[in-house]
GROMACS .gro file of C-alpha atoms in nm:
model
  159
    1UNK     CA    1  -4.266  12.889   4.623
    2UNK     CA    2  -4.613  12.992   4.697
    3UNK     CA    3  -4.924  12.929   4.428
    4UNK     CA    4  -5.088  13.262   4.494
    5UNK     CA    5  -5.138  13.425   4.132
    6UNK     CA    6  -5.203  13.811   4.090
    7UNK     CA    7  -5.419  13.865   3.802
    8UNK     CA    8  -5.100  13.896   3.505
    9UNK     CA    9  -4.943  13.585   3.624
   10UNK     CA   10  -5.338  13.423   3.662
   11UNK     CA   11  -5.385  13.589   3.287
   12UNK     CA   12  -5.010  13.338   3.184
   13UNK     CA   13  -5.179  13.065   3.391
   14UNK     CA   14  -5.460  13.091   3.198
   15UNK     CA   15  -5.360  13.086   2.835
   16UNK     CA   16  -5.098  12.785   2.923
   17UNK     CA   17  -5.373  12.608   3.039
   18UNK     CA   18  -5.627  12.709   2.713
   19UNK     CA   19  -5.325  12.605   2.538
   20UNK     CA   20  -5.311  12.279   2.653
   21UNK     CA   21  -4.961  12.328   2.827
   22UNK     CA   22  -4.968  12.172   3.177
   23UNK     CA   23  -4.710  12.380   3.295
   24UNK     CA   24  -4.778  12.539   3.631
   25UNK     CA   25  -4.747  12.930   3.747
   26UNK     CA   26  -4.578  12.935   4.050
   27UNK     CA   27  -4.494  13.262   4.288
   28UNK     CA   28  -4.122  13.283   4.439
   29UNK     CA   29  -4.085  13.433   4.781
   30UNK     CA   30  -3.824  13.676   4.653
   31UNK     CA   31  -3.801  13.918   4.286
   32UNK     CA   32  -3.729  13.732   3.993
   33UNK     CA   33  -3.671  14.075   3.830
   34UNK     CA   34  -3.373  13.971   3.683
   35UNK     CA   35  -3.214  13.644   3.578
   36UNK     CA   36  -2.956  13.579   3.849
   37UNK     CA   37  -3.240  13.658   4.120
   38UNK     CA   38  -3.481  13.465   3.938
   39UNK     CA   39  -3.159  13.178   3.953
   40UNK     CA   40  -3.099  13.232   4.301
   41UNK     CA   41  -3.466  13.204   4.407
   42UNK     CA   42  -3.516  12.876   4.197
   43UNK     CA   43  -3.170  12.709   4.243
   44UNK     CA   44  -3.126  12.655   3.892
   45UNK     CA   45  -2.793  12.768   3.643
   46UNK     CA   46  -2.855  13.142   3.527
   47UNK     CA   47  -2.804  12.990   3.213
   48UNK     CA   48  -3.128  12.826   3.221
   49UNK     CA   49  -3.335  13.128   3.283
   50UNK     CA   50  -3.522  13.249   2.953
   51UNK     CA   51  -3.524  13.590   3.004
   52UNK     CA   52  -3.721  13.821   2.823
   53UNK     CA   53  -3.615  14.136   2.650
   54UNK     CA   54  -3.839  14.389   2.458
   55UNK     CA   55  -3.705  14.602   2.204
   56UNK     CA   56  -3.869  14.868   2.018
   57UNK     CA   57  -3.840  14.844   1.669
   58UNK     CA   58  -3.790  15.214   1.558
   59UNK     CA   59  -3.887  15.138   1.134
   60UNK     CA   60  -4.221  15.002   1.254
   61UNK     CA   61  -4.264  15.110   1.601
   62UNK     CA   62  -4.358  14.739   1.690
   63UNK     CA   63  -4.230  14.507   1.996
   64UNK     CA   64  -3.986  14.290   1.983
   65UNK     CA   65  -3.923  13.957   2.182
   66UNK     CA   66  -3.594  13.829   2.236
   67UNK     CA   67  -3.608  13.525   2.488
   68UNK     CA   68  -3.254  13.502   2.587
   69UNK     CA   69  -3.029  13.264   2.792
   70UNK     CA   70  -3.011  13.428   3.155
   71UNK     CA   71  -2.632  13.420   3.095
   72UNK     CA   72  -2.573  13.605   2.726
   73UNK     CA   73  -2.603  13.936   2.616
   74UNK     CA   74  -2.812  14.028   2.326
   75UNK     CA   75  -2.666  14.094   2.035
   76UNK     CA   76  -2.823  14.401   1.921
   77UNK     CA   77  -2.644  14.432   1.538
   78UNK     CA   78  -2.695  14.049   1.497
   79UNK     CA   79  -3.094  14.089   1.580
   80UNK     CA   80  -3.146  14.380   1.383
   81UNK     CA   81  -2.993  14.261   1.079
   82UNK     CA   82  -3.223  13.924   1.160
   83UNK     CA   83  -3.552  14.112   1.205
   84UNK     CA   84  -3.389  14.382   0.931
   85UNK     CA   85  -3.497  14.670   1.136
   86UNK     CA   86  -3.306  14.875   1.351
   87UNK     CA   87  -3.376  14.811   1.732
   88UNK     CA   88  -3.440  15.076   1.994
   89UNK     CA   89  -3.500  15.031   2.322
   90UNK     CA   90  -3.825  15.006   2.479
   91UNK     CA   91  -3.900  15.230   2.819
   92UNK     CA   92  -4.148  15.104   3.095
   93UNK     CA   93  -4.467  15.263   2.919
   94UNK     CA   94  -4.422  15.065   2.572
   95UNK     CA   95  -4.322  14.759   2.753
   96UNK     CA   96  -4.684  14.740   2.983
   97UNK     CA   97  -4.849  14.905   2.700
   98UNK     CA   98  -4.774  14.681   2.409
   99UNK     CA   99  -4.729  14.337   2.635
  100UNK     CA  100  -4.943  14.381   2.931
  101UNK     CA  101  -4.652  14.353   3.134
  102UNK     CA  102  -4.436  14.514   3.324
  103UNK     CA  103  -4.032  14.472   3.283
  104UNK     CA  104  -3.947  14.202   3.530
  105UNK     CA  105  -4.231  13.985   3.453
  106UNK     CA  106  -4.278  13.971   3.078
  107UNK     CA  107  -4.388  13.648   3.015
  108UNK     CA  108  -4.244  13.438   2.669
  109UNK     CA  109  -4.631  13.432   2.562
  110UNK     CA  110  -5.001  13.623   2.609
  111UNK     CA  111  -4.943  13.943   2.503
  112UNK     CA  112  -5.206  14.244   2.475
  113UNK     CA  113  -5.087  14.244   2.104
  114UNK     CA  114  -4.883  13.981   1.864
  115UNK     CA  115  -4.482  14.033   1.954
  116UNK     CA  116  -4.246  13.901   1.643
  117UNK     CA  117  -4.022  13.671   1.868
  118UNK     CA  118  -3.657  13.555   1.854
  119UNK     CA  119  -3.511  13.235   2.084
  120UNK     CA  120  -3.181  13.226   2.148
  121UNK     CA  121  -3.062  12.876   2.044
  122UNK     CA  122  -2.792  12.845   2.342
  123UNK     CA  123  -3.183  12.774   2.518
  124UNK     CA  124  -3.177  12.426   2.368
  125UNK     CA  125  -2.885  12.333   2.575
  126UNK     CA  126  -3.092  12.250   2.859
  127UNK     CA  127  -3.411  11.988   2.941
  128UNK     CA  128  -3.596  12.242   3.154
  129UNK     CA  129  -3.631  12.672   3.146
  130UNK     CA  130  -3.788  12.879   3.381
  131UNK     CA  131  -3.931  13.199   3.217
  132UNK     CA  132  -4.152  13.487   3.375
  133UNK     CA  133  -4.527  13.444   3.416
  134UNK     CA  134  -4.670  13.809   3.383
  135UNK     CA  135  -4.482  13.940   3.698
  136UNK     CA  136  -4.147  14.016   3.898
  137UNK     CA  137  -4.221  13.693   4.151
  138UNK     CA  138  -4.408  13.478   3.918
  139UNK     CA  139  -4.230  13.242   3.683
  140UNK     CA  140  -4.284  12.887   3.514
  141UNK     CA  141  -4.065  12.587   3.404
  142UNK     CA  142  -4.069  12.454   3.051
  143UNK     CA  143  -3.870  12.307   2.796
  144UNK     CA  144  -3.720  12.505   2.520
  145UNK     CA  145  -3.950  12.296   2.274
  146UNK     CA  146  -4.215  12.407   2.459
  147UNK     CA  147  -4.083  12.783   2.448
  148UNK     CA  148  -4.045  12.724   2.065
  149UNK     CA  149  -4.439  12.585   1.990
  150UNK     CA  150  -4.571  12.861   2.256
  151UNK     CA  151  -4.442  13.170   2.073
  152UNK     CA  152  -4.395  13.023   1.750
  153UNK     CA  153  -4.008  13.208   1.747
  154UNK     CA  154  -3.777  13.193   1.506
  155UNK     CA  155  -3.395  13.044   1.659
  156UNK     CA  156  -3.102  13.236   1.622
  157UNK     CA  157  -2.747  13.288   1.783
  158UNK     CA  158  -2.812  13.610   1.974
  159UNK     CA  159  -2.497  13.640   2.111
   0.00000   0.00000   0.00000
């Protein structure tokens, strides 16, 4: 893992930093596009991998967060009767345009606008995460408490 920060994952740096988080930015050698790479390239459980998943909600037009487990699958009918809005998904253009991000790299927190987010509670299974930092190599480990207090998310099963 190399320390090298592009200006997104310098932009997550940043704000952990402002936020008084110590937690550390750090560059893989490989994609961390999706969770299993991201697993592979850390040598941690998929499981432990907080993915992040942007919906569109179609009511409001607005983003959604959903920080899952690396190893579940979201359930879309659970999460929209949660947020009560029917979810949509959300193409490469709303994604960068409403998170600053592009898919692969959306980090859990630092958004170009506030993103309603959802944890998924099978997260609190583990001691440590690792969750994207603002781009497809850049990620950074935390706790799920941490996850929690950064994005001020509200729990559920999303399974």
């Amino acid at each position: 893992m190399n320390s090298m920060l592009n200006e997104s994952a310098q932009r997550v740096q940043d704000l952990l930093l402002r936020l008084g988080h110590p937690n550390r930015v750090v560059v893989l050698p490989d994609s961390a596009r999706t969770a299993q790479e991201a697993a592979d390239a850390i040598g941690c459980d998929v499981a432990q991998i907080a993915k992040s998943i942007i919906f569109r909600m179609k009511e409001s037009d607005k983003p959604l967060l959903v920080v899952a487990s690396g190893v579940n699958r979201v359930n879309e009918k659970r999460v929209s009767e949660a947020v009560r809005e029917t979810l949509g998904k959300a193409d490469a253009d709303f994604v960068r345009e409403r998170t600053g991000f592009v898919i692969g790299g959306v980090a859990p927190l630092g958004h170009t606008e506030p993103v309603r987010t959802l944890i998924d509670e099978d997260l609190f299974r583990f001691g440590t995460l690792w969750a994207a930092a603002g781009h497809p190599k850049a990620v950074f480990e935390l706790t799920p408490w941490q996850l929690a207090d950064m994005t001020q998310g509200q729990v559920l099963a999303i399974k």
